[in-house]
Coordinates of C-alpha atoms in Angstrom, one line a residue:
Q293 CA -0.5 -33.0 43.8
V294 CA -2.9 -31.2 41.4
Q295 CA -6.4 -32.8 41.2
L296 CA -9.4 -31.9 39.2
V297 CA -12.4 -34.1 39.9
E298 CA -15.6 -33.9 37.9
S299 CA -19.0 -35.0 39.1
G300 CA -22.7 -34.6 38.2
G301 CA -22.9 -36.5 34.9
G302 CA -25.7 -38.8 34.1
L303 CA -28.6 -39.6 31.8
V304 CA -31.1 -36.9 30.8
Q305 CA -33.9 -36.6 28.2
A306 CA -33.5 -34.1 25.3
G307 CA -34.7 -30.7 26.4
G308 CA -33.7 -31.3 30.0
S309 CA -31.0 -29.8 32.2
L310 CA -27.9 -31.0 34.0
R311 CA -25.2 -29.4 36.0
V312 CA -21.7 -30.8 36.2
S313 CA -19.1 -29.7 38.7
C314 CA -15.3 -29.7 39.0
A315 CA -13.6 -29.6 42.4
A316 CA -9.9 -28.5 42.3
S317 CA -7.1 -29.1 44.8
G318 CA -3.3 -28.7 44.9
L319 CA -3.3 -25.4 43.0
L320 CA -4.1 -21.8 43.6
F321 CA -7.5 -22.0 42.1
S322 CA -8.2 -18.2 41.8
S323 CA -5.0 -17.8 39.6
H324 CA -6.2 -20.3 36.9
V325 CA -8.4 -19.9 33.9
M326 CA -10.9 -22.8 34.1
G327 CA -12.4 -24.6 31.1
W328 CA -14.7 -27.4 30.0
F329 CA -14.1 -29.7 27.1
R330 CA -16.0 -32.7 25.8
Q331 CA -15.2 -35.8 23.7
A332 CA -17.7 -38.1 22.0
P333 CA -16.9 -41.7 20.8
G334 CA -14.7 -41.6 17.7
K335 CA -14.4 -37.8 17.8
E336 CA -11.7 -35.4 18.8
R337 CA -11.9 -33.5 22.1
E338 CA -13.5 -30.1 21.6
F339 CA -13.7 -26.9 23.6
V340 CA -17.0 -26.1 25.3
A341 CA -16.6 -23.1 27.6
A342 CA -14.1 -21.2 29.8
I343 CA -14.0 -18.6 32.5
N344 CA -11.3 -16.1 33.4
R345 CA -9.4 -15.7 36.7
N346 CA -10.6 -12.4 38.1
D347 CA -13.2 -10.5 36.0
G348 CA -15.3 -13.6 35.4
G349 CA -15.3 -13.2 31.6
T350 CA -16.6 -16.2 29.8
Y351 CA -16.2 -17.7 26.3
Y352 CA -18.4 -20.4 24.7
A353 CA -18.3 -22.6 21.7
D354 CA -20.9 -21.6 19.1
S355 CA -22.7 -25.0 19.5
V356 CA -23.6 -24.3 23.2
K357 CA -24.1 -20.5 23.3
G358 CA -27.4 -19.6 24.9
R359 CA -27.8 -23.0 26.4
F360 CA -24.8 -23.6 28.6
T361 CA -23.4 -21.4 31.4
I362 CA -20.0 -21.7 33.1
S363 CA -19.4 -20.2 36.5
R364 CA -16.9 -20.5 39.3
D365 CA -16.8 -20.3 43.1
N366 CA -13.3 -19.4 44.2
A367 CA -14.1 -20.0 47.9
K368 CA -15.2 -23.5 47.1
K369 CA -12.5 -24.0 44.5
T370 CA -15.1 -25.3 42.1
V371 CA -16.2 -24.6 38.5
Y372 CA -19.6 -25.5 37.2
L373 CA -21.2 -26.0 33.8
Q374 CA -25.0 -25.6 33.8
M375 CA -26.4 -27.3 30.7
N376 CA -29.9 -26.4 29.6
S377 CA -32.0 -27.4 26.5
L378 CA -29.8 -30.5 26.1
K379 CA -29.6 -32.2 22.7
P380 CA -28.5 -35.8 21.8
E381 CA -25.4 -34.3 20.1
D382 CA -24.3 -33.0 23.5
T383 CA -23.7 -36.6 24.6
A384 CA -20.0 -36.9 25.5
V385 CA -17.5 -37.3 28.3
Y386 CA -17.1 -33.8 29.8
Y387 CA -13.6 -32.8 31.1
C388 CA -12.5 -30.0 33.4
A389 CA -9.2 -28.3 32.7
A390 CA -7.1 -25.5 34.1
K391 CA -4.3 -23.2 32.9
L392 CA -2.1 -20.3 34.1
T393 CA -1.4 -19.0 30.6
G394 CA -3.7 -16.9 28.5
N395 CA -7.3 -15.9 28.8
S396 CA -10.7 -17.6 28.5
D397 CA -11.0 -16.8 24.8
S398 CA -8.0 -19.0 23.9
V399 CA -8.3 -22.8 23.8
L400 CA -4.5 -23.2 24.1
H401 CA -2.2 -24.0 27.0
Y402 CA -4.5 -26.1 29.2
D403 CA -2.1 -28.4 31.1
K404 CA -4.2 -29.7 34.0
W405 CA -7.1 -32.1 33.4
G406 CA -9.7 -34.1 35.3
Q407 CA -10.8 -37.6 34.6
G408 CA -14.1 -36.8 33.0
T409 CA -17.8 -37.4 33.7
Q410 CA -20.2 -39.0 31.2
V411 CA -23.2 -37.0 30.0
T412 CA -25.8 -38.9 27.9
V413 CA -28.8 -37.2 26.3
S414 CA -31.6 -39.4 25.0
S415 CA -34.0 -38.5 22.2

């Protein structure tokens, strides 16, 4: 019933930009906190960014502050991650996630996940 589908991944040179998208269905999108996570080969999944339900408040991992911007369009039921000044260490599979519990400043309680989209940054 619930689907989160990421798109927009690809190959980009260091210093470049990329925007990934996550289209949601089967849930009341505006009631959910939305987040982005990423996982590199051999590494644990890590939190990247999140955005609140109503006030649009955002929260970012220290490693991406000032470079990445999360946004949402409730009419389109889509969340975006704009990635600027990309670095090779940003290379990972990027996952979209959703939750009803908590706020954007907590990494806990995400229970709905997308399939991921690959982002590769070359040096």
